[in-house]
Short mmCIF file of C-alpha atoms in Angstrom, two decimals:
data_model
loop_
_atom_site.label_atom_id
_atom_site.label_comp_id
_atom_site.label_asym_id
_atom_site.label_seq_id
_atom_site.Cartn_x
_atom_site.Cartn_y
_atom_site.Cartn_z
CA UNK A 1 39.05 71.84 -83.16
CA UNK A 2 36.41 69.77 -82.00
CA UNK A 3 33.73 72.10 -80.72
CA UNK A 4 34.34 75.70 -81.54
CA UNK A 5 32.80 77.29 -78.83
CA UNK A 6 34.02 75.06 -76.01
CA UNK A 7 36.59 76.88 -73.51
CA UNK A 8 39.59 75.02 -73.82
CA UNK A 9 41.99 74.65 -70.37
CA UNK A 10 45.79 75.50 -71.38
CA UNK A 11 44.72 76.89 -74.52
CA UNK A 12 45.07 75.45 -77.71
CA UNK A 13 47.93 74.22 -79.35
CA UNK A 14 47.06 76.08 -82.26
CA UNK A 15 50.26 75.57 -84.95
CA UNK A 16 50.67 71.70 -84.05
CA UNK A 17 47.40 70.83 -84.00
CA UNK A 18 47.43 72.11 -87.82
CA UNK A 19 50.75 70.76 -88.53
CA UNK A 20 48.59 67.28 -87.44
CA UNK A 21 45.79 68.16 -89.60
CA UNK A 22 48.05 68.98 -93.03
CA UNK A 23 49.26 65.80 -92.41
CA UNK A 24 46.27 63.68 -92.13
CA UNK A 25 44.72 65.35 -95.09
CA UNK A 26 47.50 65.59 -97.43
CA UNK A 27 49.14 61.51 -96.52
CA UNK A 28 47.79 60.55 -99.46
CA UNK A 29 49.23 62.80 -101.84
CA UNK A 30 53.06 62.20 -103.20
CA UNK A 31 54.96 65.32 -101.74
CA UNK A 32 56.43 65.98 -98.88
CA UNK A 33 55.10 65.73 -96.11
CA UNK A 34 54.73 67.70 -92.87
CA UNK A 35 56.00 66.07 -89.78
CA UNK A 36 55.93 67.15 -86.32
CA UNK A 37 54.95 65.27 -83.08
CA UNK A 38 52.68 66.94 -81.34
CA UNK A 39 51.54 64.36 -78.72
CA UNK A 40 48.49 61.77 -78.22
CA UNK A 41 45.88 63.45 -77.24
CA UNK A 42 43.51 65.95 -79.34
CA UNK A 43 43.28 69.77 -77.59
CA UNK A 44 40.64 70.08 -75.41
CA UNK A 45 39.50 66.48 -74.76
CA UNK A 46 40.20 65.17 -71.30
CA UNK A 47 40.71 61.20 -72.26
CA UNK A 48 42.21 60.04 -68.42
CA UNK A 49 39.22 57.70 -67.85
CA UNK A 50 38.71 56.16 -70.92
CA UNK A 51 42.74 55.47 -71.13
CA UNK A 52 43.09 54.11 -67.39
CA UNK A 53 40.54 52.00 -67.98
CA UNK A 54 41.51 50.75 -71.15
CA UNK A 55 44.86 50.11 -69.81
CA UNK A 56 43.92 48.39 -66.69
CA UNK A 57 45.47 44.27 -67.01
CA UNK A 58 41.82 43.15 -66.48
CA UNK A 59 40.37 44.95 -69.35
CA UNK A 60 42.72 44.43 -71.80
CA UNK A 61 42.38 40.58 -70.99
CA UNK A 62 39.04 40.40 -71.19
CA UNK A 63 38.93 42.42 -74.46
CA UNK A 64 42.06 39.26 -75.57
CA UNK A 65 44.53 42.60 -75.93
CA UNK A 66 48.04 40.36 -75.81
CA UNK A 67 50.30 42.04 -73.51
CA UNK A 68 52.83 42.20 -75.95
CA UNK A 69 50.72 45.40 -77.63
CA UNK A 70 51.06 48.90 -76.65
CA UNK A 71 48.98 50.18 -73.98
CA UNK A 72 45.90 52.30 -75.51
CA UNK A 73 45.83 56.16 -76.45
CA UNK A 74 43.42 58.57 -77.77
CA UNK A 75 44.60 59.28 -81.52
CA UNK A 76 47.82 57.36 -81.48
CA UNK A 77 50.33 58.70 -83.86
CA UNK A 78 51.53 55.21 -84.86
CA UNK A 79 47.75 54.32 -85.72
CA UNK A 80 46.88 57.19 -88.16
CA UNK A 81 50.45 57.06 -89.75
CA UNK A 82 49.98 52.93 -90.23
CA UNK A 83 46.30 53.52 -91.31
CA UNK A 84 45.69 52.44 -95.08
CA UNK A 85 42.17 54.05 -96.81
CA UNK A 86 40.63 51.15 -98.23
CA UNK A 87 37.44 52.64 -99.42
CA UNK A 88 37.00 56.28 -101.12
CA UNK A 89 33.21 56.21 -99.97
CA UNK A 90 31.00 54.48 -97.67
CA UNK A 91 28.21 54.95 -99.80
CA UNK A 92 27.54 51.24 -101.03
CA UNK A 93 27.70 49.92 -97.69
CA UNK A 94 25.25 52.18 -96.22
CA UNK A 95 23.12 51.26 -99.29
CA UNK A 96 23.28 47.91 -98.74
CA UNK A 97 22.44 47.45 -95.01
CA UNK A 98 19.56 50.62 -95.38
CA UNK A 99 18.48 48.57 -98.40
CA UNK A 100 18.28 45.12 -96.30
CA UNK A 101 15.83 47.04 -93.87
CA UNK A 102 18.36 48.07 -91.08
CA UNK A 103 17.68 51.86 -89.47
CA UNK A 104 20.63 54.20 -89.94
CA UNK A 105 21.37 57.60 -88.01
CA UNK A 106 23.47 59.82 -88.79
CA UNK A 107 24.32 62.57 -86.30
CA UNK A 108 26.57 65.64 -85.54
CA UNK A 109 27.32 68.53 -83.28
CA UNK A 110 26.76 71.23 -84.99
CA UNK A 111 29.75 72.94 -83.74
CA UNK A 112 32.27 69.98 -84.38
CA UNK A 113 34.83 71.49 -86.41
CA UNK A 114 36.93 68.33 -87.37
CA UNK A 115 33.62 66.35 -88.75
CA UNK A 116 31.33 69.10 -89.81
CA UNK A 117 27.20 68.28 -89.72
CA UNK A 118 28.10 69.58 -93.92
CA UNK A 119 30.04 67.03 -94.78
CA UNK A 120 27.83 64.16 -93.10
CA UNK A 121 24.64 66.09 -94.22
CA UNK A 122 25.70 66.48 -98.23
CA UNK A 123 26.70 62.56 -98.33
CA UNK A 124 23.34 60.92 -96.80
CA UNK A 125 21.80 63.67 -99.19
CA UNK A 126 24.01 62.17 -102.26
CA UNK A 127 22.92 58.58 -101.53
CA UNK A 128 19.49 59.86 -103.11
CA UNK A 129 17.26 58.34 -100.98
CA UNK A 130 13.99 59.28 -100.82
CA UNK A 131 13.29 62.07 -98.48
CA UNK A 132 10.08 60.87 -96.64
CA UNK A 133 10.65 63.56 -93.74
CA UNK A 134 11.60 67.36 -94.51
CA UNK A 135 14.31 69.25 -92.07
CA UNK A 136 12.80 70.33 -89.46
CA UNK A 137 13.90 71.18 -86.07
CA UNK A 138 13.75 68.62 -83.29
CA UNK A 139 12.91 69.71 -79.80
CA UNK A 140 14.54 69.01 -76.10
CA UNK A 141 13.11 70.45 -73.29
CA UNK A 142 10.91 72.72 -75.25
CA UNK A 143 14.13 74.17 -76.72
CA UNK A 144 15.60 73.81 -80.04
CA UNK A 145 18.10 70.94 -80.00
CA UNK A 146 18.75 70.69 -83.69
CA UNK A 147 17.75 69.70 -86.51
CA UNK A 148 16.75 66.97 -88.70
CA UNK A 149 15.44 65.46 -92.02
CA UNK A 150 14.81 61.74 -92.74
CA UNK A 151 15.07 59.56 -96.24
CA UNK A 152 13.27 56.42 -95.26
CA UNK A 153 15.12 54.75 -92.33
CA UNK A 154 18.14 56.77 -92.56
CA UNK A 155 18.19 59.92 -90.50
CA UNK A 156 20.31 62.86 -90.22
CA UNK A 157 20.59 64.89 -87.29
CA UNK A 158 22.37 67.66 -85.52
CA UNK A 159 22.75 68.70 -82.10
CA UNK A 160 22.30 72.42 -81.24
CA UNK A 161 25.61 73.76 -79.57
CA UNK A 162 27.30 70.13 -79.22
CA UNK A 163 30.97 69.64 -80.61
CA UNK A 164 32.65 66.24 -81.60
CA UNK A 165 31.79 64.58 -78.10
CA UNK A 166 28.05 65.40 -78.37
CA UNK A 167 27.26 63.04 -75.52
CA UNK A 168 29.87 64.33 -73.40
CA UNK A 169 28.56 67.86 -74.15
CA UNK A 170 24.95 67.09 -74.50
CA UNK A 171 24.24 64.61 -72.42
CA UNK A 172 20.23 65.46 -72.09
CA UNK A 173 19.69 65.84 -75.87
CA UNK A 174 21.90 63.25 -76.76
CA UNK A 175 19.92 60.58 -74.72
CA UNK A 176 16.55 61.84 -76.19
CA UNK A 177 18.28 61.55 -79.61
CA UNK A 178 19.38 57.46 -78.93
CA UNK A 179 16.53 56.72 -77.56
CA UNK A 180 14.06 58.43 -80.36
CA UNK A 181 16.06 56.68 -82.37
CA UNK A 182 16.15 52.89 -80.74
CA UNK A 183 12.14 53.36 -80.19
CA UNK A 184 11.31 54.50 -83.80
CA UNK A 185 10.05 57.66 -82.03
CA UNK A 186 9.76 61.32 -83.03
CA UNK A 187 12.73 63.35 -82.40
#
C-alpha cells in the first residue's frame, strides 16, 4: 500500500499484493517460501510514462541499455527475486559522507505504508547525531505540510497527507521541500 488514503482505480489486489510482500520480507529466511505472480506493477501506481519512455530505442541507447536486455518495468519480479542484500544497515555510509560535510535529507509521506516516515525517522535518530534543530512542523501555503527535526546537516522530514510518490502527490510541498533543501533554507 503505498499511500493509505489514496483512492485506488480497480481496487486493490489485496491477497497478492501480500502474497508479494511475505515474500520480499521473509527471502531471506530458510523456509519455504510463498510464491505467486502477481504482475509488474505495484496497485495503485500508474507507471505508463515512465515505462514508454524508458523503453523507447533512443533512450535506452543513450542510457548504453544493450538491446539484448529486457525492456524496463516498475518492480520487476526477476529484479527483486535476483536481488542479493549486501549491507544490513546503511548507517556507516551515511556517517561517512554527513561526516565529510555533504547535506543529507531524509524524507517521507506520511501516509506511505510500504516505507513508513517510523522506520526512516528511528534510523537517522539511531545514527546519534546531534540534534541541532527540534521537530517542529514545517509550513506550505500557510498550512501544515509536515514535519521536521534536523541533526546537523542531516534532516528528516515528512510530508502531510503524501504516500510513497510524494512528488506525484504533493507536487507544491514537495518542490518547497527540494528547494529548502538545495538553498540551505528554512522549511
Amino acid at each position: 500500500m503505498y499511500s493509505l488514503y489514496m483512492d485506488c482505480a480497480g481496487g486493490v489486489r489485496g491477497d497478492k499484493r501480500i502474497l508479494r510482500d511475505l515474500h520480499s520480507l521473509l527471502r531471506f529466511y530458510s523456509f519455504h517460501t510463498i510464491r505467486q505472480e502477481v504482475g509488474n506493477v505495484p496497485p495503485c501506481i500508474n507507471s505508463t510514462a515512465q515505462t514508454s519512455w524508458l523503453n523507447r530505442p533512443d533512450v535506452r541507447k543513450a542510457l548504453h541499455i544493450p538491446p539484448t536486455l529486457p525492456t524496463w518495468e516498475l518492480c520487476s519480479d526477476q529484479v527483486a527475486e535476483r536481488y542479493v542484500r549486501e549491507y544490513q544497515t546503511m548507517e556507516s555510509f551515511y556517517l561517512k559522507l554527513l561526516g565529510g560535510g555533504l547535506r543529507g535529507l531524509v524524507y517521507n509521506g506520511d501516509t506511505d505504508m510500504a516505507c513508513n516516515f517510523m522506520g526512516d525517522q528511528w534510523f537517522v535518530q539511531s545514527l546519534n547525531l546531534k540534534k541541532t534543530r527540534e521537530y517542529q512542523m514545517w509550513i506550505y501555503k500557510k498550512q501544515i505540510a509536515g514535519f521536521y527535526e534536523q541533526f546537523g546537516n542531516l534532516t528528516f522530514l515528512t510530508v502531510k497527507g503524501a504516500g510513497h510518490m510524494v512528488p506525484q502527490e504533493a507536487p507544491g510541498p514537495a518542490f518547497h521541500m527540494f528547494k529548502s533543501f538545495l538553498t540551505n533554507s528554512d522549511y
